[in-house]
Coordinates of C-alpha atoms in Angstrom, one line a residue:
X127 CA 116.2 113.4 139.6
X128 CA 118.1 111.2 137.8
X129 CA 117.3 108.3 134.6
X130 CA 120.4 107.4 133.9
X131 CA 119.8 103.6 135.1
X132 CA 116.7 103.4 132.5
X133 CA 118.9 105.2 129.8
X134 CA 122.1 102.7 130.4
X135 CA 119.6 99.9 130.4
X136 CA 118.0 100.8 127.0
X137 CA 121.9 101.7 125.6
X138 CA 122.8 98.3 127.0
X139 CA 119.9 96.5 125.2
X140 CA 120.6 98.1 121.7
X141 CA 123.9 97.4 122.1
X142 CA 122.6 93.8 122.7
X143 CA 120.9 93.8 119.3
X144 CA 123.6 95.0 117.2
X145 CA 125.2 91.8 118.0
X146 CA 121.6 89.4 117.7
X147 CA 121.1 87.0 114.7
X148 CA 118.1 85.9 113.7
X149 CA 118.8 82.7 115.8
X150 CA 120.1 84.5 118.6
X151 CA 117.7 87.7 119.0
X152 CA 115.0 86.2 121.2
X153 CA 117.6 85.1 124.2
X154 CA 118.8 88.8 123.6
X155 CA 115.7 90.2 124.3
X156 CA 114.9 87.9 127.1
X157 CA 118.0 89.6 128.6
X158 CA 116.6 92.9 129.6
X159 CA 112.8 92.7 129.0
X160 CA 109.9 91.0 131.6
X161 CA 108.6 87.7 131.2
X162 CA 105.2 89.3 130.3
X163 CA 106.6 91.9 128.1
X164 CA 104.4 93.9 126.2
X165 CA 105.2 94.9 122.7
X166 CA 103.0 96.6 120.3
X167 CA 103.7 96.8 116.9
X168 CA 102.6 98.3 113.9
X169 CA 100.6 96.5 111.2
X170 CA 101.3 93.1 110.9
X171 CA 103.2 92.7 114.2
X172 CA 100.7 94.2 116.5
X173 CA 100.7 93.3 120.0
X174 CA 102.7 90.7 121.6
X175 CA 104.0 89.4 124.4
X176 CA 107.1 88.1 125.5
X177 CA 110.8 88.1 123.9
X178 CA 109.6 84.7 122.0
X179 CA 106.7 86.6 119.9
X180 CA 108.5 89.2 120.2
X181 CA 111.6 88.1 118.0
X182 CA 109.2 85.6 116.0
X183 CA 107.0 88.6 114.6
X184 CA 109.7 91.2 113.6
X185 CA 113.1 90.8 114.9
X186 CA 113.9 87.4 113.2
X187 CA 112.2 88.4 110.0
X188 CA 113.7 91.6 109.8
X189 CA 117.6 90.7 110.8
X190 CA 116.8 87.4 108.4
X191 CA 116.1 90.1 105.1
X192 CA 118.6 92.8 106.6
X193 CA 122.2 92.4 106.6
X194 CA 124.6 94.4 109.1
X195 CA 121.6 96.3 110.4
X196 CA 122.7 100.0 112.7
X197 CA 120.6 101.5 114.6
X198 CA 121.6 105.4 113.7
X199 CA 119.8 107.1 116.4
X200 CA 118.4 111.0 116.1
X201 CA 116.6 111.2 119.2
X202 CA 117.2 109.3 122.6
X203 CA 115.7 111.1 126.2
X204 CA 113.5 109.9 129.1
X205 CA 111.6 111.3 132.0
X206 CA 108.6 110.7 133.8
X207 CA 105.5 109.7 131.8
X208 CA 102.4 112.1 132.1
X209 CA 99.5 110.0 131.4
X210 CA 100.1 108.7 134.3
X211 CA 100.7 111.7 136.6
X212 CA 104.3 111.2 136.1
X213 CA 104.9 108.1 138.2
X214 CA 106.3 105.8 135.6
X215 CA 109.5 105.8 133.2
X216 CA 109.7 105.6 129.9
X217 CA 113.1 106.0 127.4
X218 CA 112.3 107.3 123.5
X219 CA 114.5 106.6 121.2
X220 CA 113.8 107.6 117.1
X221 CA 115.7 107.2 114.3
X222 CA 116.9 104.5 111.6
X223 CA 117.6 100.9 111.0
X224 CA 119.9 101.0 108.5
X225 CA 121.0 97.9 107.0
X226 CA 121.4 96.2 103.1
X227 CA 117.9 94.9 102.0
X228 CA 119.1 91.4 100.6
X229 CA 115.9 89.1 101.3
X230 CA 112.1 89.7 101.0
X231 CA 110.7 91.0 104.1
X232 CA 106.8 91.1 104.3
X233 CA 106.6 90.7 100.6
X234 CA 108.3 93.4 100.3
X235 CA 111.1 92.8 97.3
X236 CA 115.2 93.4 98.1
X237 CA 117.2 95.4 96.3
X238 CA 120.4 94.2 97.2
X239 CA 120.8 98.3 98.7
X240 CA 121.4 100.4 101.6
X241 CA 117.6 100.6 103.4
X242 CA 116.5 103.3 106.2
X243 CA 113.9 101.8 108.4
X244 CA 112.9 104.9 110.3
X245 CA 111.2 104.0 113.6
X246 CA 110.6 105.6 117.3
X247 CA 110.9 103.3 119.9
X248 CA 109.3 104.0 123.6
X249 CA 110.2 101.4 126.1
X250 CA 108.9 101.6 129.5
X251 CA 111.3 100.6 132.8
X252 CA 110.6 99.3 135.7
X253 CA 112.9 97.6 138.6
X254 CA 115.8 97.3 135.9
X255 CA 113.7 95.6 133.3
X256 CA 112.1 96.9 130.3
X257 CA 108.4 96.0 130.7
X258 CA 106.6 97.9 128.2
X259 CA 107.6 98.9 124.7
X260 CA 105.5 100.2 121.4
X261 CA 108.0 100.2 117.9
X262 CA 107.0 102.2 115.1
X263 CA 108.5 101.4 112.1
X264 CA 107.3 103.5 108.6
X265 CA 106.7 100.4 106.0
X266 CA 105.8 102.5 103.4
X267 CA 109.1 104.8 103.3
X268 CA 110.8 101.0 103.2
X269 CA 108.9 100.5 100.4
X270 CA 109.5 103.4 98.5
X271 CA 113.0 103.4 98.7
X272 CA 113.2 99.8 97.9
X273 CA 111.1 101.3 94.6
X274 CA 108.1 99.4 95.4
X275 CA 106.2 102.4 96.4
X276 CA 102.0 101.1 97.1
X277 CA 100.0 104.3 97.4
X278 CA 98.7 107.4 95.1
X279 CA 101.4 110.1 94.6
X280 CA 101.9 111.5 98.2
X281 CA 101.4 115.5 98.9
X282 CA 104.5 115.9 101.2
X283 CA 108.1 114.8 100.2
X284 CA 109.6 111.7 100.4
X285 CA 113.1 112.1 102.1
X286 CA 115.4 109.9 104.5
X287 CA 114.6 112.0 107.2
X288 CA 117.3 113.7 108.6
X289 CA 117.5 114.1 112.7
X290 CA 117.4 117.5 114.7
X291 CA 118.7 120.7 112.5
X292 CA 120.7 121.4 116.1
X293 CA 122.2 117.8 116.0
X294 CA 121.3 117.6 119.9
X295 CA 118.6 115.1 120.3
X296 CA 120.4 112.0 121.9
X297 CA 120.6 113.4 125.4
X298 CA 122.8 110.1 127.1
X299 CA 123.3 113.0 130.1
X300 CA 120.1 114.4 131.7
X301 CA 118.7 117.5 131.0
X302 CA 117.6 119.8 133.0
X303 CA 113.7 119.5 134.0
X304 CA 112.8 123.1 133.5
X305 CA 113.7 122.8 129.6
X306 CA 111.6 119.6 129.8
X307 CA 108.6 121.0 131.3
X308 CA 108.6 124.4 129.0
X309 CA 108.6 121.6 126.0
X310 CA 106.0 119.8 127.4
X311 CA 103.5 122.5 128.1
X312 CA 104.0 123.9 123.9
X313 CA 103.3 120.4 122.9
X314 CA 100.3 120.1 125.6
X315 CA 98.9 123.9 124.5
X316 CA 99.4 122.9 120.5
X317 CA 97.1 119.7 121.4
X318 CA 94.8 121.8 122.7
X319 CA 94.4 124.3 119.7
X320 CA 94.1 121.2 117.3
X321 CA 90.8 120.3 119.4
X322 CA 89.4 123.8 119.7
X323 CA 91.0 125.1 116.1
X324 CA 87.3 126.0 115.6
X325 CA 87.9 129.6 117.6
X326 CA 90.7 131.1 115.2
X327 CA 90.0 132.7 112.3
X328 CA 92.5 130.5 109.5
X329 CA 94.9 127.5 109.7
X330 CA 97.9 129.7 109.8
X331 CA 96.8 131.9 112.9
X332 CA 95.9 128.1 115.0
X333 CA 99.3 127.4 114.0
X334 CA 101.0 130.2 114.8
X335 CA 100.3 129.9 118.3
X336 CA 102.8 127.1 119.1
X337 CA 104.8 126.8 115.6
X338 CA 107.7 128.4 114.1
X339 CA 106.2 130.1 110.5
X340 CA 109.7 127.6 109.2
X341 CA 108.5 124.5 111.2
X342 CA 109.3 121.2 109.3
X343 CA 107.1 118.4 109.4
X344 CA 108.5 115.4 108.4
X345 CA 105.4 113.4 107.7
X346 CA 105.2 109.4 107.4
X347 CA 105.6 108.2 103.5
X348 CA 102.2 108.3 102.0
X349 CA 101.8 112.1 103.3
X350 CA 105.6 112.6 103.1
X351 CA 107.1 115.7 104.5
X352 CA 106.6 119.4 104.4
X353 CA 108.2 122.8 105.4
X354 CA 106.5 126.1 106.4
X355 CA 103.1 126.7 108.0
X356 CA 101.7 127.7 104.2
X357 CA 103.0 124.3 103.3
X358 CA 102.2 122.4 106.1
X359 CA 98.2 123.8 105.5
X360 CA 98.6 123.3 101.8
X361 CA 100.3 119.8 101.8
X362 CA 98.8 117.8 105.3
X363 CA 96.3 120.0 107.3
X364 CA 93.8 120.3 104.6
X365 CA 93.6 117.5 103.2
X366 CA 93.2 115.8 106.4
X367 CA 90.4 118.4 107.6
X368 CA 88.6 118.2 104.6
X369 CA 89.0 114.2 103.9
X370 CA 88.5 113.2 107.2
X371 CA 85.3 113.1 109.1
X372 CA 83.9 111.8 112.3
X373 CA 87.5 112.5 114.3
X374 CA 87.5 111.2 117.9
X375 CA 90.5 111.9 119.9
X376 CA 91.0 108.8 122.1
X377 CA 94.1 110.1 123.8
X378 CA 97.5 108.6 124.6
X379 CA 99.5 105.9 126.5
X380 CA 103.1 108.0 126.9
X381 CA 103.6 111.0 126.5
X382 CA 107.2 113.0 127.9
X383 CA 109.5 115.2 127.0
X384 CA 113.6 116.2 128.5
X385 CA 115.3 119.3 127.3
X386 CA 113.9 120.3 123.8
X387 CA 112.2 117.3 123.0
X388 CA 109.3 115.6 123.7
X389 CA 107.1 112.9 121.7
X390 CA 104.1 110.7 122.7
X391 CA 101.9 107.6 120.7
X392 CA 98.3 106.3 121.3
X393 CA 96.6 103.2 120.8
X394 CA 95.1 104.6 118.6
X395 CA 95.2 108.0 119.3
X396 CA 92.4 108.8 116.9
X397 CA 88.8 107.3 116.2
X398 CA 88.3 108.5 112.0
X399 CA 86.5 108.1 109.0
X400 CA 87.6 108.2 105.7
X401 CA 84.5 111.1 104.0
X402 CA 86.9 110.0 100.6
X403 CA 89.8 110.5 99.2
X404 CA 92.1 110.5 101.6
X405 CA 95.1 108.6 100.7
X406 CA 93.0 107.3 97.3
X407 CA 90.5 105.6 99.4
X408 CA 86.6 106.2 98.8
X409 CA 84.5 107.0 101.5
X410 CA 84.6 103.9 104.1
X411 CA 84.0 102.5 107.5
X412 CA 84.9 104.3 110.8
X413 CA 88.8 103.3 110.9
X414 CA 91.7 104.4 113.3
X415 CA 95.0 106.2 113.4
X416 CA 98.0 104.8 115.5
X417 CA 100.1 107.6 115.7
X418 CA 103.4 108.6 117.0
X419 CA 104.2 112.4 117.5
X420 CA 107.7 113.4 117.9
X421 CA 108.6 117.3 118.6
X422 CA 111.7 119.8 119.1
X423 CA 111.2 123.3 120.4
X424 CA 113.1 126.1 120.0
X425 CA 112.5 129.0 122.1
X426 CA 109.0 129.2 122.9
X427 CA 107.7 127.6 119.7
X428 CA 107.9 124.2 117.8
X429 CA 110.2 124.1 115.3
X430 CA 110.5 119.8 114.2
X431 CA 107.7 117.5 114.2
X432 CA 108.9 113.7 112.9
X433 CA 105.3 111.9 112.5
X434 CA 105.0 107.7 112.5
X435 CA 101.3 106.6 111.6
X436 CA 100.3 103.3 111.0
X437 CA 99.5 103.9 107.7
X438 CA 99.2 100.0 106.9
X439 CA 96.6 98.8 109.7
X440 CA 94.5 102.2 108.9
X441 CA 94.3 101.2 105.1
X442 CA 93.8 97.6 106.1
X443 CA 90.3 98.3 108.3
X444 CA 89.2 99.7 104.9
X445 CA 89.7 96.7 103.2
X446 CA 93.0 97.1 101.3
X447 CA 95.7 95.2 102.2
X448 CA 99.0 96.6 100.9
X449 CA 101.2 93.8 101.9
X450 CA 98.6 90.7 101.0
X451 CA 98.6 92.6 97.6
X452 CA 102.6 93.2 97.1
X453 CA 103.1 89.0 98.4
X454 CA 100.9 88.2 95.5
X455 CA 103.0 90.4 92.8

């Protein structure tokens, strides 16, 4: 069992697109991706398909308002996708884009400064070609450190999120399945408490199943981040519990994990309504969650959880868009 040729072939496009210009970045991803490419997007990219779209809707724009952009990568592994009874592969890779902010991107204003795009890539391969690929990119954290910040004061931290404490998530070698499989059955049985969290008797006991009591959560700016399980209750669990209503798991598109790691995304993972308050909004419409989950285990427990949620488009099916708004300012 081997994914080093899907693993050289993502390496191999990256390294592609740390040469790309904004003129040049659609024949780069032509290079390794399918003719009927599908990319999904966060708010406003969305879905698209085809290197074309592709580099209209966010690589030209982005390499047009970020100079010298590096791709600083935290987490890279790959293995055999679940959802679909392991038959297909997919390659995660998270991190930053790290580049200087020195023209307006989405409305969003430069400031001539060093910018961290965090993001977590999963790109599906099949018969040497990347056919399949979701980017999640957190907008907000780009706006906050570009001190444009659009929401009510978060309950987390906001941080430039630092990788793995162990500095051992970019696994170019394989790692061995057993590991894989012990990290993907916590993640699997910490799902499961979430939906049945009704049968223990407080937050901290559900989470004390599958978490560390020191588990860092490093939450998506407009949460922000947040260490311990007292924290994490105090800072993102309740307020979500309490502020959200009407939750419908719809399940996910990828999900994997190779040594330590693991991660998966929906679209959209969750069906929600706002019951008010949650991030400043009054009570709404039913809305959605996009979500990207990404996890290290230690031992027989998670200890890391990086989240990306598409903060933007769940705010925007409420009626408030944050980027229409800053364009206007």
């Amino acid at each position: 069992m081997s994914f080093q040729s899907e693993k050289a072939l993502v390496r191999a496009h990256y390294d592609a697109l740390a040469k790309a210009t904004p003129e040049t970045v659609a024949d780069v991803l032509a290079e390794r991706t399918s003719a009927d490419w599908h990319w999904r997007g966060m708010h406003p990219f969305y879905e698209q398909h085809g290197a074309a779209a592709v580099a209209e809707s966010f690589w030209a724009p982005f390499l047009t308002a970020m100079t010298k952009v590096q791709r600083r990568q935290d987490i890279f592994i790959a293995y055999y996708n679940e959802i679909d009874d392991f038959q297909s592969v997919w390659v995660i890779s998270m991190g930053h884009l790290m580049g200087l902010f020195d023209a307006p991107f989405l409305g969003i204003k430069p400031n001539r400064r060093i910018a961290m795009l965090r993001y977590a890539e999963f790109n599906k391969v099949v018969d040497g070609k990347i056919v399949e690929t979701a980017l999640f990119c957190d907008l907000v954290h780009l706006m906050n450190q570009a001190g444009q910040y659009p929401l009510p004061p978060q309950t987390g931290m906001h941080l430039v999120q630092p990788g793995p404490a162990t500095h051992d998530g970019v696994l170019f070698d394989d790692a061995d399945p057993a590991e894989g499989q012990k990290t993907l059955a916590t993640i699997n049985a910490m799902i499961g408490d979430i939906n049945t969290h009704q049968k223990y008797a407080t937050p901290q006991e559900e989470l004390a199943q599958c978490w560390h009591d020191d588990m860092i959560w490093w939450g998506p700016d407009g949460i922000g981040a947040t260490y311990t399980i007292d924290r994490y209750v105090e800072q993102h669990q309740r307020p979500f519990r309490t502020q959200i209503k009407d939750r419908v798991y719809n399940g996910h598109i990828c999900r994997l994990a190779e040594g330590s790691f693991g991660g998966f995304f929906g679209w959209a993972n969750l069906s929600v309504t706002n019951a008010g308050g949650y991030l400043g909004m009054p009570e709404g419409a039913p809305s959605e969650m996009r979500v990207v989950d990404m996890y290290r285990r230690d031992g027989d427990k998670l200890a890391e959880n990086w989240i990306f949620i598409d903060i933007l488009h769940f705010l925007h099916l409420q009626g408030l868009d944050v980027l229409g708004r800053m364009k206007a300012l």
